[in-house]
């Protein structure tokens, strides 16, 4: 042991100690981040989350190296609002952007998205795959998203299984299928010595070696619409042609074919199944359902293979010891359980998703750990910022869950709040849910939207494009959507309610709303709902800009006049 004998010795000792500390700190680099987001992936689509058929060895291995959150939920079970919620760390009621909102994220709000914040803090940023978040005046046509990243290799909206058919940016890819095209972009981003991928937009010649990076990888798989475009081409990888076709495919638990439905899960005037998007009709009979499920599992194995290549490339480039991996999905999907197809509801099948975090600095005792803590995908952005040592903006509504990753048992929330504000002609009801680890309370509001089948009938009669008839949003729709946000806060009463004991009934089969013995639980959950919906709405005006068919027509007209 060294003893300090004089004041001079003490001073020299402190200088040496501090110099050593600062030298060590100076050598420590900010962590890199790779955030991986799948599409329509329910919690149980991986081996590590209990699927007995799907082959996901690389994701399962990551689960053994990181922390798997078994009780993670989205905020809205629809692509666009869920993805914007992740980007801005806000509930939809706060950011106010959906397919029916008539709005896009304002540039002011976008400045507080996690990619922009991290870029401004010195990160080299990349975005690969799907973008389903309209930002700025003109939405997807504004160019704001593309210009927000140092590296861009993505398409707006759906990609389909064969992205070259839909997006020009992917035309020069060597592969034809989505997972493999995304993989080309990932390697191009990571490896500064590889060929520069034609089509990708580089705002710098290559990724700087002296800067930490943030890469967002966004799939449009195993999404129902994308898997529907799989054609089993000769040029497709065998994964997408033969895998899982020689095994017995079971029907989902509690599956009910359309012809066998005796009592609908929800009242017919509330959840109008006859107006459901036709893309979910595959759930109506076992044969079509099994075919779509096989394709989804094939897509998952393709994603898993990409994850394997990603991990190997990080090791080859000696980036693995300082790169945090985050993996989750934008929402789940019904596959005929209780006769339901699609999403946009507040049940576990749609809101419950996998969340996996691999942090290289994690202590060995915490690797491979699973936690039942209630977390949400809006927690991802503040957690990454906290890990990077970046200040979390006040606009964020999510929680920093880095303590849970490190093994701290102190949980960040008692309740999870989910909602569906996409109530359109497709029959989806507006609903909200609040839940703790044991109970869930769901409330529904009057569904008086004009039916899709009536619109389709008239479109066919007059030769109008059906997609334009169904999906265009006009200025007059904006106040309707805003009323969806505000009316429950102003006293609108539910027309139907559900109460589920998740601990004993995880499949949400038995509605206990009228059971006298659970009145105290119900009262507590209603009080929690009241607090959570106020919190979700937040305060102040929505930071959005107009994004409707009318606004787009005006932009086109102005451009023509120029």
Coordinates of C-alpha atoms in Angstrom, one line a residue:
X1 CA 0.0 0.0 0.0
X2 CA 1.3 3.5 -0.8
X3 CA 1.2 6.1 2.0
X4 CA 1.1 9.9 1.4
X5 CA 3.6 11.5 3.7
X6 CA 3.4 15.3 2.8
X7 CA 1.0 17.8 1.4
X8 CA 3.2 17.9 -1.8
X9 CA 3.0 14.2 -2.0
X10 CA -0.7 14.3 -1.6
X11 CA -1.0 16.9 -4.3
X12 CA 1.1 14.9 -6.7
X13 CA -0.9 11.7 -5.9
X14 CA -4.3 13.4 -6.6
X15 CA -3.0 14.8 -9.9
X16 CA -1.8 11.4 -11.0
X17 CA -5.1 9.7 -10.0
X18 CA -7.1 12.3 -11.7
X19 CA -4.9 12.2 -14.8
X20 CA -5.4 8.4 -14.9
X21 CA -9.2 8.8 -14.6
X22 CA -9.5 11.4 -17.3
X23 CA -7.2 9.3 -19.5
X24 CA -9.5 6.2 -19.1
X25 CA -12.6 8.3 -19.6
X26 CA -11.1 9.8 -22.8
X27 CA -10.6 6.4 -24.2
X28 CA -14.2 5.3 -23.7
X29 CA -16.3 5.9 -26.7
X30 CA -20.0 6.6 -26.8
X31 CA -21.9 3.4 -27.6
X32 CA -23.2 2.7 -31.1
X33 CA -26.8 1.8 -31.5
X34 CA -28.7 -0.5 -33.9
X35 CA -32.4 -0.4 -33.6
X36 CA -34.3 -3.1 -35.4
X37 CA -38.1 -2.8 -35.9
X38 CA -40.2 -5.6 -37.5
X39 CA -43.8 -5.2 -38.8
X40 CA -46.8 -7.1 -37.6
X41 CA -44.7 -9.4 -35.4
X42 CA -46.7 -10.7 -32.4
X43 CA -44.8 -11.6 -29.2
X44 CA -44.8 -15.4 -29.9
X45 CA -43.1 -15.4 -33.3
X46 CA -39.6 -16.4 -32.0
X47 CA -38.1 -19.5 -30.5
X48 CA -37.1 -17.6 -27.4
X49 CA -40.7 -16.3 -26.9
X50 CA -42.2 -19.8 -27.1
X51 CA -42.9 -20.6 -30.8
X52 CA -42.2 -24.3 -31.3
X53 CA -41.9 -24.2 -35.1
X54 CA -40.1 -21.1 -36.2
X55 CA -36.3 -21.2 -36.6
X56 CA -34.8 -18.1 -35.1
X57 CA -31.4 -19.2 -33.7
X58 CA -29.7 -15.9 -34.0
X59 CA -32.4 -14.0 -32.1
X60 CA -32.5 -16.7 -29.5
X61 CA -28.8 -16.4 -29.1
X62 CA -29.2 -12.6 -28.6
X63 CA -31.8 -13.3 -26.0
X64 CA -29.1 -15.3 -24.1
X65 CA -26.7 -12.4 -24.4
X66 CA -29.1 -9.6 -23.5
X67 CA -32.3 -8.9 -21.7
X68 CA -35.7 -10.0 -23.0
X69 CA -38.7 -8.0 -21.8
X70 CA -41.7 -10.4 -21.7
X71 CA -44.3 -7.7 -20.9
X72 CA -43.6 -5.1 -23.5
X73 CA -46.4 -3.3 -25.3
X74 CA -46.9 -0.8 -28.1
X75 CA -49.1 2.3 -27.6
X76 CA -51.2 1.9 -30.8
X77 CA -51.6 -1.3 -32.8
X78 CA -51.3 0.4 -36.2
X79 CA -48.2 0.9 -38.2
X80 CA -47.9 4.7 -38.6
X81 CA -49.0 5.9 -35.1
X82 CA -46.9 3.2 -33.5
X83 CA -43.8 4.0 -35.4
X84 CA -44.2 7.7 -34.8
X85 CA -44.7 7.0 -31.1
X86 CA -41.4 5.2 -31.1
X87 CA -39.6 8.0 -32.9
X88 CA -41.0 10.8 -30.8
X89 CA -41.6 8.8 -27.6
X90 CA -45.2 10.0 -27.4
X91 CA -48.6 8.4 -27.3
X92 CA -50.7 8.9 -30.4
X93 CA -53.0 11.2 -28.5
X94 CA -50.1 13.5 -28.1
X95 CA -48.4 13.3 -31.6
X96 CA -51.8 13.1 -33.4
X97 CA -50.7 11.3 -36.6
X98 CA -52.5 8.3 -38.1
X99 CA -53.9 7.2 -41.4
X100 CA -57.1 9.0 -40.7
X101 CA -55.7 12.1 -39.0
X102 CA -55.1 14.3 -42.0
X103 CA -51.8 15.4 -40.6
X104 CA -48.0 14.7 -40.6
X105 CA -45.4 15.3 -38.0
X106 CA -44.3 19.0 -38.1
X107 CA -40.6 19.8 -38.5
X108 CA -40.7 21.4 -35.1
X109 CA -41.8 18.1 -33.5
X110 CA -39.4 16.1 -35.7
X111 CA -36.5 18.0 -34.2
X112 CA -37.2 16.1 -31.0
X113 CA -37.2 12.7 -32.6
X114 CA -34.5 10.3 -31.4
X115 CA -32.6 10.2 -34.7
X116 CA -32.4 14.0 -35.0
X117 CA -31.4 14.4 -31.3
X118 CA -28.7 11.8 -31.6
X119 CA -27.4 13.2 -34.9
X120 CA -27.2 16.7 -33.3
X121 CA -25.3 15.1 -30.5
X122 CA -22.6 13.9 -32.8
X123 CA -23.9 10.5 -34.0
X124 CA -23.6 9.3 -37.6
X125 CA -27.1 8.2 -38.5
X126 CA -28.7 5.8 -41.0
X127 CA -32.2 4.6 -41.9
X128 CA -32.7 1.4 -43.9
X129 CA -35.9 -0.3 -45.0
X130 CA -39.4 1.0 -44.4
X131 CA -40.5 4.5 -43.5
X132 CA -44.2 4.8 -42.5
X133 CA -43.9 8.2 -40.7
X134 CA -45.0 11.2 -42.8
X135 CA -42.9 14.2 -41.7
X136 CA -43.2 17.9 -42.8
X137 CA -45.3 19.7 -45.3
X138 CA -46.2 17.2 -48.0
X139 CA -45.6 14.2 -45.7
X140 CA -43.7 11.5 -47.6
X141 CA -42.9 13.9 -50.4
X142 CA -41.4 16.6 -48.2
X143 CA -37.9 15.1 -48.2
X144 CA -37.5 15.9 -44.5
X145 CA -36.9 12.3 -43.5
X146 CA -34.3 11.7 -46.1
X147 CA -32.4 14.8 -45.2
X148 CA -32.4 13.9 -41.5
X149 CA -30.0 11.1 -41.9
X150 CA -26.4 10.7 -43.1
X151 CA -27.3 7.5 -44.8
X152 CA -30.7 6.7 -46.4
X153 CA -31.7 3.5 -48.1
X154 CA -35.5 3.3 -47.6
X155 CA -38.9 3.5 -49.2
X156 CA -41.9 5.3 -47.9
X157 CA -45.0 3.3 -47.1
X158 CA -45.1 -0.4 -47.9
X159 CA -42.1 -2.2 -49.4
X160 CA -43.8 -5.5 -50.4
X161 CA -41.8 -8.7 -50.4
X162 CA -40.1 -7.5 -53.7
X163 CA -39.2 -3.9 -53.0
X164 CA -37.7 -3.2 -56.4
X165 CA -41.3 -3.5 -57.8
X166 CA -42.3 -0.6 -55.6
X167 CA -39.3 1.7 -54.9
X168 CA -36.7 3.1 -57.3
X169 CA -34.1 3.4 -54.6
X170 CA -33.7 -0.4 -54.4
X171 CA -33.4 -1.0 -58.2
X172 CA -29.6 -1.5 -58.1
X173 CA -29.7 -4.0 -55.3
X174 CA -28.2 -7.4 -56.1
X175 CA -31.0 -9.2 -54.3
X176 CA -34.7 -9.1 -55.1
X177 CA -36.3 -10.0 -51.7
X178 CA -36.9 -7.5 -48.9
X179 CA -34.8 -9.1 -46.1
X180 CA -31.8 -9.5 -48.4
X181 CA -32.1 -6.0 -49.9
X182 CA -32.2 -4.6 -46.4
X183 CA -29.1 -6.7 -45.5
X184 CA -27.2 -5.2 -48.4
X185 CA -27.9 -1.7 -47.0
X186 CA -26.9 -2.8 -43.5
X187 CA -23.5 -4.0 -44.7
X188 CA -23.0 -0.9 -46.9
X189 CA -23.6 1.3 -43.8
X190 CA -21.4 -0.7 -41.4
X191 CA -18.4 -1.6 -43.6
X192 CA -16.7 1.5 -44.9
X193 CA -14.4 -0.6 -47.0
X194 CA -17.2 -2.2 -49.0
X195 CA -18.5 -1.0 -52.3
X196 CA -20.8 2.0 -52.2
X197 CA -24.3 0.6 -52.7
X198 CA -25.9 2.2 -55.8
X199 CA -29.2 3.8 -54.9
X200 CA -28.3 4.5 -51.2
X201 CA -28.1 8.2 -50.4
X202 CA -24.8 9.1 -48.6
X203 CA -24.6 12.6 -47.2
X204 CA -21.0 11.9 -46.3
X205 CA -18.7 9.7 -48.5
X206 CA -18.6 7.0 -45.8
X207 CA -19.3 6.4 -42.2
X208 CA -16.6 8.2 -40.1
X209 CA -14.6 5.9 -37.9
X210 CA -14.2 8.4 -35.2
X211 CA -18.0 9.0 -34.6
X212 CA -20.5 6.7 -32.9
X213 CA -23.3 5.6 -35.1
X214 CA -27.1 5.1 -34.9
X215 CA -28.6 2.7 -37.4
X216 CA -32.4 2.2 -37.6
X217 CA -33.4 -1.0 -39.5
X218 CA -37.0 -1.2 -40.4
X219 CA -38.8 -4.2 -41.9
X220 CA -42.1 -4.5 -43.6
X221 CA -42.2 -8.1 -42.5
X222 CA -43.7 -10.4 -41.4
X223 CA -46.5 -8.0 -42.3
X224 CA -49.6 -9.6 -43.7
X225 CA -49.7 -7.4 -46.9
X226 CA -46.0 -8.0 -47.6
X227 CA -46.2 -11.8 -47.1
X228 CA -49.2 -11.8 -49.4
X229 CA -46.9 -10.6 -52.3
X230 CA -44.5 -13.6 -51.9
X231 CA -44.6 -15.5 -55.2
X232 CA -42.2 -18.5 -54.5
X233 CA -40.1 -17.4 -57.5
X234 CA -37.3 -19.6 -58.8
X235 CA -34.9 -16.9 -57.8
X236 CA -36.2 -16.7 -54.2
X237 CA -34.0 -18.3 -51.5
X238 CA -35.1 -21.7 -50.4
X239 CA -36.2 -20.3 -47.1
X240 CA -39.1 -18.6 -48.9
X241 CA -40.1 -21.6 -51.0
X242 CA -39.7 -24.8 -49.0
X243 CA -39.1 -24.0 -45.3
X244 CA -42.0 -25.1 -43.0
X245 CA -43.9 -26.8 -45.8
X246 CA -43.0 -30.3 -44.6
X247 CA -44.2 -29.8 -41.0
X248 CA -47.6 -30.0 -39.4
X249 CA -48.8 -26.4 -39.0
X250 CA -51.3 -26.2 -36.1
X251 CA -54.1 -23.7 -36.0
X252 CA -53.7 -20.8 -33.5
X253 CA -55.0 -21.4 -30.0
X254 CA -58.7 -20.5 -29.9
X255 CA -58.9 -20.2 -33.7
X256 CA -62.5 -19.9 -35.1
X257 CA -63.2 -20.1 -38.8
X258 CA -65.7 -17.6 -40.1
X259 CA -68.3 -20.2 -40.8
X260 CA -68.1 -21.5 -37.2
X261 CA -68.5 -18.1 -35.4
X262 CA -71.6 -18.4 -33.2
X263 CA -71.1 -15.5 -30.9
X264 CA -68.8 -12.7 -32.1
X265 CA -66.1 -11.5 -29.8
X266 CA -67.5 -8.0 -29.9
X267 CA -71.0 -6.7 -30.7
X268 CA -71.6 -6.6 -34.4
X269 CA -72.6 -2.9 -34.3
X270 CA -69.3 -2.1 -32.6
X271 CA -66.7 -4.2 -34.5
X272 CA -68.1 -4.3 -38.0
X273 CA -66.4 -7.4 -39.5
X274 CA -68.2 -7.2 -42.8
X275 CA -66.3 -4.0 -43.5
X276 CA -62.9 -5.4 -42.5
X277 CA -60.0 -4.9 -45.0
X278 CA -60.1 -7.7 -47.4
X279 CA -56.4 -8.3 -46.9
X280 CA -57.3 -10.1 -43.7
X281 CA -59.7 -12.5 -45.2
X282 CA -57.1 -15.3 -45.1
X283 CA -58.1 -15.9 -41.4
X284 CA -61.6 -17.0 -42.4
X285 CA -60.6 -20.6 -43.3
X286 CA -57.8 -22.9 -42.1
X287 CA -56.2 -23.5 -45.4
X288 CA -55.6 -19.9 -46.3
X289 CA -54.6 -19.1 -42.7
X290 CA -51.9 -21.9 -42.6
X291 CA -50.4 -20.7 -45.9
X292 CA -50.1 -17.1 -44.6
X293 CA -48.7 -18.3 -41.3
X294 CA -46.0 -20.4 -43.2
X295 CA -45.0 -17.3 -45.1
X296 CA -44.8 -15.2 -42.0
X297 CA -42.6 -17.8 -40.3
X298 CA -40.4 -17.9 -43.5
X299 CA -40.1 -14.1 -43.3
X300 CA -39.1 -14.4 -39.6
X301 CA -36.4 -16.9 -40.4
X302 CA -35.1 -14.5 -43.2
X303 CA -35.0 -11.7 -40.6
X304 CA -33.2 -14.0 -38.2
X305 CA -30.6 -14.8 -40.8
X306 CA -30.0 -11.1 -41.4
X307 CA -29.5 -10.7 -37.6
X308 CA -26.9 -13.4 -37.8
X309 CA -25.0 -11.7 -40.6
X310 CA -25.3 -8.4 -38.7
X311 CA -23.7 -9.8 -35.5
X312 CA -20.9 -11.4 -37.5
X313 CA -20.2 -8.2 -39.4
X314 CA -20.0 -6.3 -36.1
X315 CA -17.5 -8.8 -34.8
X316 CA -15.4 -8.7 -38.0
X317 CA -15.3 -4.9 -37.8
X318 CA -14.5 -5.0 -34.1
X319 CA -17.7 -3.0 -33.4
X320 CA -19.5 -5.6 -31.3
X321 CA -18.0 -4.6 -27.9
X322 CA -19.5 -1.1 -28.1
X323 CA -22.7 -1.6 -30.1
X324 CA -26.1 -1.8 -28.4
X325 CA -28.8 -3.8 -30.2
X326 CA -32.5 -3.2 -29.7
X327 CA -35.1 -5.4 -31.3
X328 CA -38.9 -5.0 -31.3
X329 CA -42.0 -4.8 -33.5
X330 CA -44.5 -2.0 -34.2
X331 CA -47.5 -4.3 -33.1
X332 CA -48.9 -7.7 -33.3
X333 CA -51.6 -9.3 -35.4
X334 CA -54.7 -11.5 -35.0
X335 CA -54.6 -14.8 -36.9
X336 CA -58.2 -15.9 -36.5
X337 CA -58.1 -16.2 -32.7
X338 CA -61.7 -15.9 -31.5
X339 CA -62.6 -15.3 -35.2
X340 CA -60.6 -12.0 -35.4
X341 CA -58.3 -10.9 -38.2
X342 CA -56.2 -7.7 -38.4
X343 CA -55.0 -5.4 -35.7
X344 CA -56.2 -2.0 -34.4
X345 CA -57.5 -3.4 -31.1
X346 CA -56.3 -3.3 -27.5
X347 CA -56.0 -7.0 -27.0
X348 CA -52.7 -8.8 -26.1
X349 CA -52.4 -10.3 -29.5
X350 CA -52.0 -6.9 -31.1
X351 CA -50.3 -4.8 -28.4
X352 CA -47.9 -7.3 -26.8
X353 CA -44.6 -7.4 -28.7
X354 CA -41.1 -8.8 -28.1
X355 CA -38.5 -6.3 -26.8
X356 CA -34.9 -7.5 -26.7
X357 CA -31.9 -5.3 -25.7
X358 CA -28.3 -6.5 -26.0
X359 CA -25.8 -4.2 -24.2
X360 CA -22.2 -5.3 -24.4
X361 CA -21.3 -3.7 -21.1
X362 CA -23.9 -5.8 -19.3
X363 CA -22.5 -7.8 -16.4
X364 CA -22.5 -11.6 -17.0
X365 CA -25.0 -12.2 -14.2
X366 CA -27.6 -10.0 -16.1
X367 CA -27.1 -11.7 -19.5
X368 CA -29.9 -13.9 -20.6
X369 CA -32.2 -12.4 -18.1
X370 CA -35.9 -12.1 -18.7
X371 CA -38.1 -9.5 -16.9
X372 CA -41.9 -9.2 -16.5
X373 CA -41.7 -5.4 -15.9
X374 CA -44.3 -3.4 -17.8
X375 CA -42.6 -1.4 -20.5
X376 CA -43.7 0.2 -23.8
X377 CA -42.0 0.9 -27.1
X378 CA -42.1 4.6 -26.3
X379 CA -39.4 3.8 -23.7
X380 CA -36.9 2.9 -26.3
X381 CA -35.9 6.4 -27.4
X382 CA -35.3 7.8 -23.8
X383 CA -33.4 4.6 -23.0
X384 CA -31.0 5.0 -25.9
X385 CA -30.5 8.7 -25.1
X386 CA -29.7 7.8 -21.5
X387 CA -27.2 5.2 -22.5
X388 CA -25.6 7.7 -24.8
X389 CA -25.4 10.3 -22.1
X390 CA -27.7 12.7 -24.0
X391 CA -30.3 14.8 -22.3
X392 CA -33.9 13.5 -22.6
X393 CA -36.3 16.2 -23.9
X394 CA -39.4 17.2 -22.0
X395 CA -41.5 16.2 -25.0
X396 CA -40.8 12.5 -24.4
X397 CA -43.5 10.6 -22.6
X398 CA -41.7 7.3 -22.4
X399 CA -39.5 6.1 -19.5
X400 CA -35.8 5.4 -19.3
X401 CA -35.6 1.6 -18.7
X402 CA -31.8 1.3 -18.7
X403 CA -32.0 0.5 -15.0
X404 CA -34.1 -2.5 -15.7
X405 CA -31.6 -3.6 -18.3
X406 CA -28.8 -3.4 -15.7
X407 CA -30.7 -5.6 -13.3
X408 CA -32.4 -3.1 -11.1
X409 CA -35.8 -4.4 -10.0
X410 CA -37.4 -1.0 -9.5
X411 CA -40.0 -0.8 -12.3
X412 CA -40.9 2.4 -14.2
X413 CA -44.7 2.1 -14.4
X414 CA -47.6 0.4 -12.8
X415 CA -49.9 0.6 -15.8
X416 CA -49.7 0.4 -19.5
X417 CA -52.0 2.5 -21.7
X418 CA -52.9 1.5 -25.2
X419 CA -55.4 3.0 -27.7
X420 CA -56.9 2.8 -31.2
X421 CA -57.9 6.1 -32.9
X422 CA -58.0 4.6 -36.4
X423 CA -61.8 4.3 -36.5
X424 CA -62.6 4.3 -40.2
X425 CA -64.9 2.7 -42.7
X426 CA -63.1 -0.6 -42.1
X427 CA -65.2 -1.3 -39.1
X428 CA -62.5 -0.7 -36.3
X429 CA -64.0 0.7 -33.1
X430 CA -62.3 3.4 -31.1
X431 CA -61.0 1.9 -27.9
X432 CA -58.6 2.4 -25.0
X433 CA -57.2 0.0 -22.5
X434 CA -55.3 0.3 -19.2
X435 CA -53.7 -2.7 -17.6
X436 CA -51.3 -3.8 -14.9
X437 CA -49.6 -7.2 -14.6
X438 CA -52.8 -8.9 -13.5
X439 CA -55.8 -7.1 -15.0
X440 CA -56.9 -5.2 -18.1
X441 CA -59.8 -2.8 -18.6
X442 CA -60.9 -1.9 -22.2
X443 CA -63.5 0.6 -23.2
X444 CA -65.1 1.2 -26.6
X445 CA -67.0 4.1 -28.1
X446 CA -69.9 4.4 -30.6
X447 CA -68.8 3.3 -34.1
X448 CA -70.9 5.2 -36.6
X449 CA -68.3 5.4 -39.5
X450 CA -69.6 5.0 -43.0
X451 CA -69.1 1.4 -44.1
X452 CA -66.4 0.3 -46.5
X453 CA -68.6 -2.1 -48.4
X454 CA -70.9 0.8 -49.4
X455 CA -68.0 2.8 -50.7
X456 CA -66.6 -0.2 -52.6
X457 CA -70.0 -0.8 -54.2
X458 CA -70.3 2.8 -55.5
X459 CA -66.7 2.8 -56.6
X460 CA -67.2 -0.3 -58.7
X461 CA -70.4 1.1 -60.2
X462 CA -68.8 4.4 -61.2
X463 CA -65.4 3.1 -62.1
X464 CA -63.6 4.9 -59.3
X465 CA -60.3 3.6 -58.0
X466 CA -61.2 1.6 -54.9
X467 CA -58.0 2.4 -53.0
X468 CA -58.5 6.2 -53.6
X469 CA -62.1 5.8 -52.4
X470 CA -61.1 4.0 -49.2
X471 CA -57.8 5.6 -48.2
X472 CA -57.9 9.3 -49.2
X473 CA -58.2 11.7 -46.3
X474 CA -59.7 15.1 -46.8
X475 CA -59.6 18.3 -44.8
X476 CA -63.1 17.6 -43.4
X477 CA -61.7 14.4 -41.8
X478 CA -59.3 16.3 -39.5
X479 CA -61.9 17.6 -37.0
X480 CA -63.4 14.1 -36.8
X481 CA -60.1 12.6 -35.8
X482 CA -59.5 15.5 -33.4
X483 CA -62.8 14.7 -31.8
X484 CA -61.8 11.1 -31.4
X485 CA -58.8 12.4 -29.3
X486 CA -60.6 14.8 -27.2
X487 CA -64.2 13.5 -26.6
X488 CA -63.3 10.8 -24.0
X489 CA -61.4 13.5 -22.1
X490 CA -64.6 15.6 -22.2
X491 CA -66.9 12.9 -20.9
X492 CA -67.9 10.7 -23.8
X493 CA -69.1 7.5 -22.3
X494 CA -68.2 4.0 -23.5
X495 CA -70.8 1.9 -25.2
X496 CA -69.1 -1.4 -24.3
X497 CA -66.5 -2.4 -21.7
X498 CA -64.3 -5.4 -21.0
X499 CA -62.4 -6.6 -17.9
X500 CA -59.9 -9.5 -18.2
X501 CA -58.0 -11.2 -15.5
X502 CA -54.8 -11.6 -17.4
X503 CA -53.1 -13.7 -14.8
X504 CA -55.7 -16.5 -15.1
X505 CA -57.0 -15.6 -18.6
X506 CA -54.0 -14.5 -20.8
X507 CA -56.0 -15.2 -24.0
X508 CA -58.7 -12.7 -22.9
X509 CA -61.5 -15.2 -23.4
X510 CA -63.8 -14.3 -20.4
X511 CA -65.1 -10.8 -20.0
X512 CA -65.6 -10.2 -16.3
X513 CA -67.0 -6.7 -16.6
X514 CA -70.4 -7.6 -15.0
X515 CA -69.0 -9.8 -12.2
X516 CA -69.9 -8.3 -8.8
X517 CA -66.8 -9.7 -7.1
X518 CA -64.5 -7.7 -9.3
X519 CA -66.1 -4.3 -8.8
X520 CA -63.3 -3.0 -6.6
X521 CA -60.7 -4.0 -9.2
X522 CA -62.8 -2.4 -11.9
X523 CA -63.1 0.9 -10.0
X524 CA -59.4 1.0 -9.5
X525 CA -58.7 0.4 -13.2
X526 CA -61.2 3.1 -14.2
X527 CA -59.4 5.6 -12.0
X528 CA -56.1 4.5 -13.6
X529 CA -57.6 4.9 -17.1
X530 CA -58.7 8.5 -16.2
X531 CA -55.1 9.4 -15.1
X532 CA -53.4 7.5 -18.0
X533 CA -55.5 9.1 -20.8
X534 CA -54.8 12.5 -19.4
X535 CA -51.1 11.7 -19.3
X536 CA -51.3 10.3 -22.9
X537 CA -52.9 13.5 -24.2
X538 CA -50.5 15.8 -22.4
X539 CA -50.9 19.5 -22.8
X540 CA -50.7 22.1 -25.5
X541 CA -51.5 22.0 -29.2
X542 CA -50.5 19.1 -31.5
X543 CA -47.3 19.8 -33.4
X544 CA -48.5 18.6 -36.8
X545 CA -49.1 20.0 -40.3
X546 CA -51.9 19.4 -42.7
X547 CA -51.5 16.3 -44.8
X548 CA -54.6 15.5 -46.8
X549 CA -55.6 14.8 -50.4
X550 CA -56.7 18.5 -50.5
X551 CA -53.3 19.7 -49.4
X552 CA -51.4 17.5 -51.8
X553 CA -53.6 18.7 -54.7
X554 CA -52.8 22.3 -53.8
X555 CA -49.0 21.5 -53.8
X556 CA -49.3 19.8 -57.2
X557 CA -51.3 22.8 -58.6
X558 CA -48.7 25.3 -57.3
X559 CA -45.9 23.2 -58.9
X560 CA -47.8 23.1 -62.2
X561 CA -48.2 26.9 -62.2
X562 CA -44.5 27.3 -61.6

